[in-house]
Coordinates of N, CA and C and ligand atoms in Angstrom, one line a residue:
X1 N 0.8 -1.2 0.0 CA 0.0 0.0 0.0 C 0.9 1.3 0.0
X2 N 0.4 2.0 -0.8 CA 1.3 3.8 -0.8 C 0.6 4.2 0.5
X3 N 1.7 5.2 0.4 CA 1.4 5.8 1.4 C 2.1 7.2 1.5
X4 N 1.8 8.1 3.0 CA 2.9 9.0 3.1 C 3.8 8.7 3.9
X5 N 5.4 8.4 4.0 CA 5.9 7.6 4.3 C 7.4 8.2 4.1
X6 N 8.1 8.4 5.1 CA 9.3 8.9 5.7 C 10.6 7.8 6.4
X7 N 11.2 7.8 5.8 CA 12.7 7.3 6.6 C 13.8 8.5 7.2
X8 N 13.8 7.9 8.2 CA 15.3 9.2 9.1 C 16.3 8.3 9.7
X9 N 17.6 8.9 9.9 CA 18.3 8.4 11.1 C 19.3 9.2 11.7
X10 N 19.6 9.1 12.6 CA 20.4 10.1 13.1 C 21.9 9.1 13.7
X11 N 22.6 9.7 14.1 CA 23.6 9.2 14.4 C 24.4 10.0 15.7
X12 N 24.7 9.8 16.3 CA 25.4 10.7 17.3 C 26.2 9.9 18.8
X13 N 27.4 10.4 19.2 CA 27.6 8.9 20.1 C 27.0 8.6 21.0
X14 N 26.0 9.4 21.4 CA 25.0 8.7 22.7 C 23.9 7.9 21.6
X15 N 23.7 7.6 20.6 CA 22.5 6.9 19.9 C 23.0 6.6 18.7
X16 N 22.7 5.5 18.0 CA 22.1 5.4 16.4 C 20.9 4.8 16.3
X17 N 20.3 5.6 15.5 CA 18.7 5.1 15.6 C 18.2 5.5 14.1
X18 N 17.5 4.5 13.3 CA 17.4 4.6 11.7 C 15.2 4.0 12.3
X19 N 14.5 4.4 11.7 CA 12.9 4.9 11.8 C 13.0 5.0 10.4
X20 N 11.0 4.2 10.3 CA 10.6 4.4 8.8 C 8.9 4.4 9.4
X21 N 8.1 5.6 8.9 CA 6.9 5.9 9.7 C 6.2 5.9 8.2
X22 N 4.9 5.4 7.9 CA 4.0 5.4 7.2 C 2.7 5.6 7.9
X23 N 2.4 7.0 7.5 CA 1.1 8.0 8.3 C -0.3 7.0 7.4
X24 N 0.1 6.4 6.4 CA -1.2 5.7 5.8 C -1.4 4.2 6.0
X25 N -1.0 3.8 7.2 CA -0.6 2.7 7.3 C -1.9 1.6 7.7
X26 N -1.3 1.1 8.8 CA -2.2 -0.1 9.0 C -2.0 -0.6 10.5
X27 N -1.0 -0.1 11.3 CA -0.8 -0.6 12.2 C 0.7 -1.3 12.7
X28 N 1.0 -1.7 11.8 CA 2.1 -2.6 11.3 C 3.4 -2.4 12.6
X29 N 4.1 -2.9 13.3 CA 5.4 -2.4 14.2 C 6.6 -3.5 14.5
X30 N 7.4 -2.7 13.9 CA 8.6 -3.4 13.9 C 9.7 -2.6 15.3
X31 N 9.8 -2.8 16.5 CA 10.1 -1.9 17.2 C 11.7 -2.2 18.1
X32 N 12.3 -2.2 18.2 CA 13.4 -2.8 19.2 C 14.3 -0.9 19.5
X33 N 14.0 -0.4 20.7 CA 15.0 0.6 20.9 C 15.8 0.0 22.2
X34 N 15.7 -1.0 22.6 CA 16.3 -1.8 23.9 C 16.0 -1.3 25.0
X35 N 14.6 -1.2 25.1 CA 14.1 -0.6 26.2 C 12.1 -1.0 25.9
X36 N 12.8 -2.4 26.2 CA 11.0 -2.9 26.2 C 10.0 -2.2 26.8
X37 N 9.6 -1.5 27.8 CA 8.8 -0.7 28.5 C 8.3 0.4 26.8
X38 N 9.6 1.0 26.7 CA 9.1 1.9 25.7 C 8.8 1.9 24.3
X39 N 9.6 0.0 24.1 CA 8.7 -0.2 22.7 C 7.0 -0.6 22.7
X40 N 6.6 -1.0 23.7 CA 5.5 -1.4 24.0 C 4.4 0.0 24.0
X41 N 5.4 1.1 24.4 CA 4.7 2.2 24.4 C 4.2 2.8 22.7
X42 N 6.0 2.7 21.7 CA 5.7 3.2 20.6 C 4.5 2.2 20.1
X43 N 4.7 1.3 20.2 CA 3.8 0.3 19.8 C 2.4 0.5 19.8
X44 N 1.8 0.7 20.9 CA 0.8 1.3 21.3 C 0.6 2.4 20.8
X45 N 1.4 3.8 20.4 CA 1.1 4.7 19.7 C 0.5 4.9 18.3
X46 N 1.6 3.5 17.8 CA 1.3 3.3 16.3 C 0.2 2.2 16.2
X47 N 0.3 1.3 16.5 CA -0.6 0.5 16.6 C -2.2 1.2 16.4
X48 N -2.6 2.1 17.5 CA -3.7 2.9 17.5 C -3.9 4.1 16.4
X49 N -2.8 4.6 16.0 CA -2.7 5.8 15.3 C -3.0 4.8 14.1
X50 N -2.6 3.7 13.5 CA -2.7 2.7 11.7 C -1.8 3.8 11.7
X51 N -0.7 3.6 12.4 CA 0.7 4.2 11.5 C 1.4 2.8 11.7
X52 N 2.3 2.8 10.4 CA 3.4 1.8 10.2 C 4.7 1.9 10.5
X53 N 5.1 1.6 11.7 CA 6.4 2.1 12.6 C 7.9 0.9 12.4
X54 N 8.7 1.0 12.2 CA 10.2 0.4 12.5 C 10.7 1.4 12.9
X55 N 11.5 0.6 13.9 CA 12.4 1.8 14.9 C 13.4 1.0 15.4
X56 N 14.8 1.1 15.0 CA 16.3 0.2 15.5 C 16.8 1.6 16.5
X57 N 17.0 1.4 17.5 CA 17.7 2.4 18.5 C 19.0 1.6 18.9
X58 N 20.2 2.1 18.9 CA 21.3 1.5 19.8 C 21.0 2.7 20.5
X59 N 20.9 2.6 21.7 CA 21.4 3.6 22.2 C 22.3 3.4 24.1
X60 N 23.0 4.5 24.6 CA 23.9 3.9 25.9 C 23.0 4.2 26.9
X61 N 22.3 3.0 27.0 CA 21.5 2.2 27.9 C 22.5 2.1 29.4
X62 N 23.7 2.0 29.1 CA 24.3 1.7 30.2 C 24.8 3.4 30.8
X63 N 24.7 4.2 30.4 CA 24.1 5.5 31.2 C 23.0 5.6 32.3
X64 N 21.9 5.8 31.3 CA 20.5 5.8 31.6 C 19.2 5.5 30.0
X65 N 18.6 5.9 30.4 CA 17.3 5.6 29.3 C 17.3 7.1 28.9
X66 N 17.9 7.8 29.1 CA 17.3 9.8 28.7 C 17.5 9.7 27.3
X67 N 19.1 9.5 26.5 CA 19.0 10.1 26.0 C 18.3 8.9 24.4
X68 N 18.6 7.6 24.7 CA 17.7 6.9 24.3 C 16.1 7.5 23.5
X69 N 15.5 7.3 24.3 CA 13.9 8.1 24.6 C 13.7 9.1 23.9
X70 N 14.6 10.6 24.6 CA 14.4 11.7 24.2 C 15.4 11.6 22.1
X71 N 16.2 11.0 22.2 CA 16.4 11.1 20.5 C 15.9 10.8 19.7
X72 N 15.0 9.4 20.2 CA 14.0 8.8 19.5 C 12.7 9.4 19.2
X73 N 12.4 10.3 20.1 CA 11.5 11.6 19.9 C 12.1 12.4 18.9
X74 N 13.0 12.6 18.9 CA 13.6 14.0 17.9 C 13.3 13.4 16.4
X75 N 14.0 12.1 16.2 CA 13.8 11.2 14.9 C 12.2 10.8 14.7
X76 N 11.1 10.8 15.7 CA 9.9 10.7 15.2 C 9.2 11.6 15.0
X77 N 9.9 13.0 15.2 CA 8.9 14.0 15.1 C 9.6 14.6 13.6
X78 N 10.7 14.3 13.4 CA 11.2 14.5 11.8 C 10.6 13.9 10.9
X79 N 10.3 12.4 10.9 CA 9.6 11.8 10.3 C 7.9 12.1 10.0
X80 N 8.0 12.6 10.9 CA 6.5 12.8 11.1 C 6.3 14.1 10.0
X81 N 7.0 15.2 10.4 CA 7.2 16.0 9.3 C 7.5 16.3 8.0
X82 N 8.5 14.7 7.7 CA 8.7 14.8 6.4 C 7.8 13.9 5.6
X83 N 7.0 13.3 6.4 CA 6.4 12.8 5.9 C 4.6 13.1 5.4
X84 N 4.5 14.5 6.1 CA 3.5 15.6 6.0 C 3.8 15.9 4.5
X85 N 5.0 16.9 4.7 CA 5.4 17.5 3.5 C 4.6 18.8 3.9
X86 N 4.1 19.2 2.8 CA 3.6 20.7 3.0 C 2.2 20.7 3.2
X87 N 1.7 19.9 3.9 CA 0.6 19.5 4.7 C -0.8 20.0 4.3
X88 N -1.4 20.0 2.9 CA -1.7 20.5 2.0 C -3.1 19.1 2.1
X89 N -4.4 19.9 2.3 CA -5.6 18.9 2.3 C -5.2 17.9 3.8
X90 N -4.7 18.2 4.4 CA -5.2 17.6 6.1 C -5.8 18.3 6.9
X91 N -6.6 16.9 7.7 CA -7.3 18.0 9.2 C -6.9 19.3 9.9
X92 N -5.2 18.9 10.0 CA -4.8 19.7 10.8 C -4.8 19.7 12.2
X93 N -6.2 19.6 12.6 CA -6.0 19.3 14.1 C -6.9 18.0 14.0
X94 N -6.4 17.5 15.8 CA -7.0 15.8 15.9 C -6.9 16.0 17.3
X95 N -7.7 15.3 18.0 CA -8.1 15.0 19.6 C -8.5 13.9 19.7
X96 N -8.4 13.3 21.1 CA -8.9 12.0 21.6 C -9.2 11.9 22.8
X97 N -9.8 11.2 23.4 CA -9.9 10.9 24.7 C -10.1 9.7 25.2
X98 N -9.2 9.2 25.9 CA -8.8 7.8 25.8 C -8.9 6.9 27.1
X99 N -9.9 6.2 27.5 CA -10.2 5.6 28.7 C -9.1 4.3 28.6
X100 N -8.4 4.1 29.7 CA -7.4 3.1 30.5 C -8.2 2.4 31.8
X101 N -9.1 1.6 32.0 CA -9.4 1.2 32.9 C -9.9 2.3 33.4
X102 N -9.2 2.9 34.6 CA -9.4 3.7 35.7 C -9.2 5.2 35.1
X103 N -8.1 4.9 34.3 CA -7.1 6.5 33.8 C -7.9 7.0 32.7
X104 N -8.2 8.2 32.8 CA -8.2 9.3 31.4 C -7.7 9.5 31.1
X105 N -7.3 9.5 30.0 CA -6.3 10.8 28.9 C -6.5 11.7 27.9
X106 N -6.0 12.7 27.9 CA -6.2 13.3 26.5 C -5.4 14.1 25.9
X107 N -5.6 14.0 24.5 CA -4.5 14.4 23.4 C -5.2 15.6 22.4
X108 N -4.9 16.4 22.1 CA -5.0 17.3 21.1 C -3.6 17.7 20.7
X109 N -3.6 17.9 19.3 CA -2.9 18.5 18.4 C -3.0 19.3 17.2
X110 N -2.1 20.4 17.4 CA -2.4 21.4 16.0 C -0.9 21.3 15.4
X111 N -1.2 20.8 13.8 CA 0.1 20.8 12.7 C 0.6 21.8 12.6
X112 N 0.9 23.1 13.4 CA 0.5 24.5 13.3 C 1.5 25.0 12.5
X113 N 2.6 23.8 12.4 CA 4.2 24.8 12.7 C 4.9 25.5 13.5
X114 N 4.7 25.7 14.7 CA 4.7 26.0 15.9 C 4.9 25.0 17.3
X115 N 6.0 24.5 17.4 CA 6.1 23.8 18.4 C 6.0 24.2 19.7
X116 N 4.9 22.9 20.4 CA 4.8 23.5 22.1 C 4.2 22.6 22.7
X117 N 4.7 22.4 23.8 CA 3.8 21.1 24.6 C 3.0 21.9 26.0
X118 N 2.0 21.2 26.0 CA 1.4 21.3 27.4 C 1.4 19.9 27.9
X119 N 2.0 19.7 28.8 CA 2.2 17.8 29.9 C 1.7 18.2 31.1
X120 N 0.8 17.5 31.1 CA 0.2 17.4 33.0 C -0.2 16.3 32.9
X121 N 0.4 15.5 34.0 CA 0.6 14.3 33.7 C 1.8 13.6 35.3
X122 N 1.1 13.3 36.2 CA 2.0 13.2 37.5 C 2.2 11.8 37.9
X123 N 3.3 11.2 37.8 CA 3.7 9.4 37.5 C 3.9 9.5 39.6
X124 N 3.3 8.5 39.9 CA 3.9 8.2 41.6 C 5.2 7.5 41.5
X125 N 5.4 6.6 40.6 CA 6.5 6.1 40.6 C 7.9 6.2 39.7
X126 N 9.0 6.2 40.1 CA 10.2 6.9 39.4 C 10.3 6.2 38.3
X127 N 9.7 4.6 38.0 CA 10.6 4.2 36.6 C 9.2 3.0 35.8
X128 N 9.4 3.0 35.0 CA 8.3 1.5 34.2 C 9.1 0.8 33.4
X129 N 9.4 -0.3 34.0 CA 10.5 -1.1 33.3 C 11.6 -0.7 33.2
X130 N 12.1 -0.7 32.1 CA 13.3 0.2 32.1 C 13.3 1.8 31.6
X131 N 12.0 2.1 31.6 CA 12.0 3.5 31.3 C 11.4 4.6 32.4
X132 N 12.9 5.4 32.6 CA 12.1 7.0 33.7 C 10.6 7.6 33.3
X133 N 9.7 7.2 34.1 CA 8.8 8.1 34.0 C 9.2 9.4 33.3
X134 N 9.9 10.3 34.3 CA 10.3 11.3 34.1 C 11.0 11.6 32.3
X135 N 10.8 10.4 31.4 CA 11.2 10.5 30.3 C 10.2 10.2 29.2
X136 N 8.9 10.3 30.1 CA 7.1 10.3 28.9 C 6.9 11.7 28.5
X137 N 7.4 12.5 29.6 CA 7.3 14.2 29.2 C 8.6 14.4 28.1
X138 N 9.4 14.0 28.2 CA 10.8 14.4 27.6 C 10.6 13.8 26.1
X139 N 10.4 12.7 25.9 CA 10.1 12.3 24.2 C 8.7 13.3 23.7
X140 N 7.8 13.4 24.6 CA 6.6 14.6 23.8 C 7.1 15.6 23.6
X141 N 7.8 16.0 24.7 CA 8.7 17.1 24.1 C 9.4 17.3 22.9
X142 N 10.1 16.3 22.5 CA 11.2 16.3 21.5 C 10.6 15.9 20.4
X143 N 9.1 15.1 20.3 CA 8.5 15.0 19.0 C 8.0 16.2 19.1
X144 N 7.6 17.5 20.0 CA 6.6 18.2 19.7 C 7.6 19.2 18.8
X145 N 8.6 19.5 19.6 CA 9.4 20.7 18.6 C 10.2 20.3 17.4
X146 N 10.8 18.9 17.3 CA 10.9 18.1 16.0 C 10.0 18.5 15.0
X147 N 8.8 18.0 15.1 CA 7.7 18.3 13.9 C 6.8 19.4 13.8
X148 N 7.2 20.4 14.9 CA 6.7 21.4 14.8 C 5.5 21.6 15.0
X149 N 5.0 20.7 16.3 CA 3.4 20.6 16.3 C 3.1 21.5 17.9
X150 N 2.0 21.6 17.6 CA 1.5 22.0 19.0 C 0.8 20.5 19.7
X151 N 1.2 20.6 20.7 CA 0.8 18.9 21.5 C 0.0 19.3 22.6
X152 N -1.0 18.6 22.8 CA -1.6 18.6 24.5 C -1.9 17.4 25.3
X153 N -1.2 17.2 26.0 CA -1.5 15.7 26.4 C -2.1 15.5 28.1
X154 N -2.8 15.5 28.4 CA -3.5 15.5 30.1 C -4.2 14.5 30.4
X155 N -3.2 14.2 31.8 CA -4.1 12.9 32.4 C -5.5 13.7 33.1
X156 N -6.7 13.4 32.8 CA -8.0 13.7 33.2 C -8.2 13.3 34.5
X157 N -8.1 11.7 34.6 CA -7.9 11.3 35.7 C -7.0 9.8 35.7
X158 N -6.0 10.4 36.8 CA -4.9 9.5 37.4 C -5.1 7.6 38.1
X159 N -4.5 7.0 37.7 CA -4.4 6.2 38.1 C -3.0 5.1 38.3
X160 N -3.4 3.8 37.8 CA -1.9 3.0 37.6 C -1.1 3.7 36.6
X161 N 0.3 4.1 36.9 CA 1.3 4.5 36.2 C 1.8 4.0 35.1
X162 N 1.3 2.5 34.8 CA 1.5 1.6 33.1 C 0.4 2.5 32.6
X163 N -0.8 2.5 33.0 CA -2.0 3.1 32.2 C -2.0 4.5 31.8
X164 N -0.9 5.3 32.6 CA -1.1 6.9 32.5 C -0.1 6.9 31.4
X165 N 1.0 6.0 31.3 CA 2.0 6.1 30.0 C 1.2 5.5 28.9
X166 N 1.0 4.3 28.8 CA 0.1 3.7 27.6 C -1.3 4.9 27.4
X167 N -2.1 5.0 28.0 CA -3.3 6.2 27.7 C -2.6 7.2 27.1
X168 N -1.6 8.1 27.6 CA -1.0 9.1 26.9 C -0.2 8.9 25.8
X169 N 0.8 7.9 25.1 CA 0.8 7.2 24.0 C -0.4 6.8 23.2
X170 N -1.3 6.3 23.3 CA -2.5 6.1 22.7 C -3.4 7.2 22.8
X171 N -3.5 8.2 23.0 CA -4.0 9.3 23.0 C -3.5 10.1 21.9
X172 N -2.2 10.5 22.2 CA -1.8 11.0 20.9 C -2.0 10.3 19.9
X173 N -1.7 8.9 19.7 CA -1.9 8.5 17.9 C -2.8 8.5 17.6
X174 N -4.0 8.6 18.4 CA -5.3 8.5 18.1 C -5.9 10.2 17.4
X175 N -4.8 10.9 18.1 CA -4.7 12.4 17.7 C -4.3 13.0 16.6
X176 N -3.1 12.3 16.5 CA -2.6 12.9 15.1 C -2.9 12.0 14.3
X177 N -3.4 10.7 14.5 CA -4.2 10.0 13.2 C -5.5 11.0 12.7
X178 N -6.0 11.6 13.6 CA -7.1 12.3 13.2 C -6.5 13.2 12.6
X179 N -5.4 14.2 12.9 CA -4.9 15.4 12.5 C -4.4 15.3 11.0
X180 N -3.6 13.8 10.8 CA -3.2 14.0 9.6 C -4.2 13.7 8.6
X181 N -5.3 13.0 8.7 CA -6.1 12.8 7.4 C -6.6 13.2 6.8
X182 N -6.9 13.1 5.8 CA -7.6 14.0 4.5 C -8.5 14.7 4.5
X183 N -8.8 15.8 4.5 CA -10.0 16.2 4.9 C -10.4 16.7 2.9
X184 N -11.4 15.8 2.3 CA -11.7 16.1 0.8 C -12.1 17.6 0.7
X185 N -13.0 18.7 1.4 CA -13.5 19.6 1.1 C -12.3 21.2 1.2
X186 N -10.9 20.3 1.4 CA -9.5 20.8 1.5 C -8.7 20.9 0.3
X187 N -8.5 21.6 -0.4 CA -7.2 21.4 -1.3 C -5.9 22.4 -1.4
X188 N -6.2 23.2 -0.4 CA -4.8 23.6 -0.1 C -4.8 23.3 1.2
X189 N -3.6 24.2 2.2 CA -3.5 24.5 3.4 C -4.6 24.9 3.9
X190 N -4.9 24.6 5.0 CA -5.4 24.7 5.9 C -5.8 25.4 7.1
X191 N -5.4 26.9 6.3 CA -4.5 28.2 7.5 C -5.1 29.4 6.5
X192 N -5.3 30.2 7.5 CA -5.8 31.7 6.6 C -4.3 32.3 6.3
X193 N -3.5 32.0 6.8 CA -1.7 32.4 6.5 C -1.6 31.8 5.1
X194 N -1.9 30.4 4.8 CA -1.3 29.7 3.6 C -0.2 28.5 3.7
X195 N 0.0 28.9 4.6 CA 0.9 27.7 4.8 C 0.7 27.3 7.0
X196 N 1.1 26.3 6.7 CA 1.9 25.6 8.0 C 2.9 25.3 8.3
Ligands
MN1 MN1 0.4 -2.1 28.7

């Protein structure tokens, strides 16, 4: 199946990480960043969003999981972008709200061009598997100013700390699945500016 559909990699000594994202996909995930907690997460992102994810991360694990995470954010929010292109006949914006058992979540996003996160979002405990809590806010970050989106992600209501990371992953894809799709009665941009 065609699609819109992006390859990146980046290289740097804390990481090599090579990603291939198809926004028209199906679900599809090929994921290994050596940090099971957080492929189960992208997983869940893509999985929900019908995007088509591969993602090879080496990264020095024997540090910590930061910079792992947060570069893998920078490489998905590239992709994300280049695989927009000039964003020409999309929604533009997408929202979700995403029940977890006990947990709420919710995601909005605007393709604005304009990168910015809003995170509220409060983990009781320091780590999920092998991934820092404290590193759910730091990858939305780095996809949000990567691709230049405006992000909103808010736990509604709090609960188990697996559910407040997976609800907030699944929130978003559910978001920008909406955000990126076709809207037919669109044939340029989407912006009284002209561009995004
Ligand atoms: Mn889970």
């Amino acid at each position: 199946m065609e699609g819109r559909t992006a390859s990146c990699s980046r290289k740097t000594k804390e990481t090599d990480i090579t990603l291939t994202l198809n926004l028209d996909g199906q679900g599809k995930t090929k994921i290994d960043t050596g940090i099971p907690f957080f492929d189960h997460m992208l997983d869940g992102f893509a999985r929900h969003g019908l995007f088509d994810l591969e993602v090879s991360v080496k990264g020095d694990l024997e540090v910590d999981s930061h910079h792992t995470i947060e570069d893998t954010g920078i490489v998905l929010g590239s992709a994300i972008a280049r695989a927009l292109g000039d964003k020409a006949g999309i929604r533009r914006y997408g929202y979700f709200i995403l029940p977890m058992d006990e947990t709420l979540a919710l995601g909005a996003v605007d393709l604005s061009g304009r990168p910015y996160l809003n995170f509220q979002a409060e983990f009781t405990v320091p780590r999920l598997g092998g991934m820092d809590t404290e590193m759910v806010r730091e990858f939305f970050y780095a996809v949000s100013y990567s691709a230049a989106m405006n992000l909103h992600l808010k736990i509604l209501d709090p609960g188990n700390n697996h559910h407040m990371a997976e609800a907030l992953f699944k929130a978003f894809g559910k978001s920008l699945d909406m955000a990126v799709s076709e809207e037919p009665r669109i044939r340029d941009v989407w912006s009284t500016k002209g561009s995004l």
